[in-house]
mmCIF file of C-alpha atoms in Angstrom:
data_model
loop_
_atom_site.group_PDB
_atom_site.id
_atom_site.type_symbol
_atom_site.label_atom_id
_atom_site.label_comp_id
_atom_site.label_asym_id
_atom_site.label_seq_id
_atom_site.Cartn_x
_atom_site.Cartn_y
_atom_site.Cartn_z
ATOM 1 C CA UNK S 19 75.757 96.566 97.771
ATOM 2 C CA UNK S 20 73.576 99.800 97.852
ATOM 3 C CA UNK S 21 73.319 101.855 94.651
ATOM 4 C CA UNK S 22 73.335 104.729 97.250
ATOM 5 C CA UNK S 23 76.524 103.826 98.421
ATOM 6 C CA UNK S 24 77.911 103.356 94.854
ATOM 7 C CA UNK S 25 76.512 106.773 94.028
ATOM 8 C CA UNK S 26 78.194 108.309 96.940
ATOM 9 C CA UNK S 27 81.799 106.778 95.843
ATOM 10 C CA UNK S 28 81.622 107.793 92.128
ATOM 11 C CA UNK S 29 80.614 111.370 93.564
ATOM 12 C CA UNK S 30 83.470 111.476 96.127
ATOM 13 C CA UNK S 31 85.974 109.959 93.466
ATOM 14 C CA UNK S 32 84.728 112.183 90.468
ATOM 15 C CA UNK S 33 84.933 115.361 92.829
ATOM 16 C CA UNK S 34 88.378 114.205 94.232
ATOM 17 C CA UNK S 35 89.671 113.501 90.547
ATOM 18 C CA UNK S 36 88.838 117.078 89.942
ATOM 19 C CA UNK S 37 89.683 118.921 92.159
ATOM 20 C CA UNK S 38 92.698 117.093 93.932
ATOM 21 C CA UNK S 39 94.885 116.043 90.853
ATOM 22 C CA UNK S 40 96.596 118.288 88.537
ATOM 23 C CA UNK S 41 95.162 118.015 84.715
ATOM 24 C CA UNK S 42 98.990 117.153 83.848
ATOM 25 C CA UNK S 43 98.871 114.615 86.762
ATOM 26 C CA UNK S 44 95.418 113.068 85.600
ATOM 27 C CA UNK S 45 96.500 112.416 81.907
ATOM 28 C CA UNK S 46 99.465 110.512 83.337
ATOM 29 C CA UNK S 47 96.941 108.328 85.503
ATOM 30 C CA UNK S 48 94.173 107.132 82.412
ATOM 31 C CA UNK S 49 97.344 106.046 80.487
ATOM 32 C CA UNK S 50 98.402 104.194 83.240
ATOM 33 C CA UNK S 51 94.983 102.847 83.271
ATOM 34 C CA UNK S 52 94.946 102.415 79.591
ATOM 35 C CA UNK S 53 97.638 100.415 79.363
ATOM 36 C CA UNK S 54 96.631 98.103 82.572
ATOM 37 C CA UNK S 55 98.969 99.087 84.485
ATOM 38 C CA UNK S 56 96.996 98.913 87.613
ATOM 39 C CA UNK S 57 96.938 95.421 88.824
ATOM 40 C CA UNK S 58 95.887 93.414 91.756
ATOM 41 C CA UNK S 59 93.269 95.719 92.697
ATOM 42 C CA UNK S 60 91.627 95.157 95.734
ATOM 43 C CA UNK S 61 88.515 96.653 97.388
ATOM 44 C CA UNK S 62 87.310 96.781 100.930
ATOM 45 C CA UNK S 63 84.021 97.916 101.432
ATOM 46 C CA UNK S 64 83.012 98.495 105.265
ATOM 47 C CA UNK S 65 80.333 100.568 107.224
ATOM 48 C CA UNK S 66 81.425 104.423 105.890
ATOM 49 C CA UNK S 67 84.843 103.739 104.542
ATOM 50 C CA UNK S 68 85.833 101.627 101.143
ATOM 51 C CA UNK S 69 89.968 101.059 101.374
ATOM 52 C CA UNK S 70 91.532 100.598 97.375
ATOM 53 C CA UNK S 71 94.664 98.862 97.337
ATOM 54 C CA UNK S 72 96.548 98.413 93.915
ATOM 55 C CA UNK S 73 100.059 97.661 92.473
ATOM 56 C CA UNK S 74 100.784 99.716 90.063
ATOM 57 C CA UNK S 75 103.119 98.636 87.164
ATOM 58 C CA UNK S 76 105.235 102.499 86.687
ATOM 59 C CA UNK S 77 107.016 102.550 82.626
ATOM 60 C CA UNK S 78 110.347 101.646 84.896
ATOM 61 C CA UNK S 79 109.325 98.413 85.279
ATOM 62 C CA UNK S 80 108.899 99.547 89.358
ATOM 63 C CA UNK S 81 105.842 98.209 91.193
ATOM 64 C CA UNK S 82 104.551 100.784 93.082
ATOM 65 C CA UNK S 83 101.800 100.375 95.990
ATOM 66 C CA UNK S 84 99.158 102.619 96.209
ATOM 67 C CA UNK S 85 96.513 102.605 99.016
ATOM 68 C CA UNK S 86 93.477 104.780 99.219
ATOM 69 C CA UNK S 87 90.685 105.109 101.703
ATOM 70 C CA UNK S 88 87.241 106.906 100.985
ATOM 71 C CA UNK S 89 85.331 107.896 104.111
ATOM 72 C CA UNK S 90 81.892 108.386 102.793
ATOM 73 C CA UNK S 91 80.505 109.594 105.771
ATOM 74 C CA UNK S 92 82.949 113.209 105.716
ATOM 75 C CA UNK S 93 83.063 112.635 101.751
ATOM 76 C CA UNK S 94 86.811 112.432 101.963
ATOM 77 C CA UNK S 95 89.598 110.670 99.819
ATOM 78 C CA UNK S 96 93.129 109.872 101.897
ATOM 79 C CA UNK S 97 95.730 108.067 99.809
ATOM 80 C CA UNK S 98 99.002 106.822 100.253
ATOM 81 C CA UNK S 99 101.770 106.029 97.091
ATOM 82 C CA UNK S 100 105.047 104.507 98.133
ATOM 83 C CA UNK S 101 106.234 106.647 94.411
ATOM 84 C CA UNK S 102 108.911 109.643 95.024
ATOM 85 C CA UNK S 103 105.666 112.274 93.436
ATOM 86 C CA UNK S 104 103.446 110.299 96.371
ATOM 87 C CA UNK S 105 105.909 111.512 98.936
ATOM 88 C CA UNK S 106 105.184 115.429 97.980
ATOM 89 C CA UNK S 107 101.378 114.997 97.122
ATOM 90 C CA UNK S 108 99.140 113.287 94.619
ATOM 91 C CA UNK S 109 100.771 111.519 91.851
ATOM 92 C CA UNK S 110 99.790 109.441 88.590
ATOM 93 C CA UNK S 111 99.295 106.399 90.674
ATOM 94 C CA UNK S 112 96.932 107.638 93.263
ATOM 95 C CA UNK S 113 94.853 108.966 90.175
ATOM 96 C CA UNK S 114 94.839 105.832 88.176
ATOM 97 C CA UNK S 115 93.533 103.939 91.356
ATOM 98 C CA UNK S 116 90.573 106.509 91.635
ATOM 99 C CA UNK S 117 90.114 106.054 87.768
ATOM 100 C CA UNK S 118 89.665 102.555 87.854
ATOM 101 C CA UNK S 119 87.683 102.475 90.974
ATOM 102 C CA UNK S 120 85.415 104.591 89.531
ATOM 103 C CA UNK S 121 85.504 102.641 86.239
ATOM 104 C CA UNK S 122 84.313 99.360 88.304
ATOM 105 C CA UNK S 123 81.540 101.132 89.722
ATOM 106 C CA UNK S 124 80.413 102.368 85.992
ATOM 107 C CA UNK S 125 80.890 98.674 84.330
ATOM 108 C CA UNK S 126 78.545 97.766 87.077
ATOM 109 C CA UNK S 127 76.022 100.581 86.566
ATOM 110 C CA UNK S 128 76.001 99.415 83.041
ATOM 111 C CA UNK S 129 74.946 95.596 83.786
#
């Protein structure tokens, strides 16, 4: 895979992390990630687009599925969170996939 390509998905995540998801929203999502509560992650890299799809494991013992598609090409972020926060807007979910998307990519940078 291109380190260009990487580069361009930890600057659209990074930039979407901060300025799409509350501070108070973020803390819930890296102790989600803390405590591995994203599982099954899955991603889909094709021409312009990677698509993240991840169960989430909420402190209700709910799975929740969380789906996000990066379009590098407009540097954009849409997401989708089956959660009753996703339904309103970005949630603690949605932010934990980012983080650990974005964690992958640094683990590899780091090889």
């Amino acid at each position: 895979m291109p380190a260009a390509e990487e580069n361009k998905v930890r600057k659209i995540l990074s930039d979407f992390l901060k300025d799409s998801i509350p501070e108070y929203i973020l803390e819930g999502s890296q102790g989600i990630v803390s405590n591995g509560g994203v599982q099954k992650l899955n991603v889909n890299r094709r021409e312009g687009v990677w698509d993240a799809e991840a169960q989430i494991q909420g402190e209700d013992f709910q799975v929740y599925a969380t789906e996000m598609s990066i379009n590098l090409d407009k540097e954009a972020v849409n997401y989708y969170c089956n959660c009753d926060e996703g339904f309103s807007g970005s949630c603690r979910h949605v932010g934990a996939v980012a983080l650990k998307v974005l964690a992958s990519l640094t683990e590899k940078k780091a090889e």
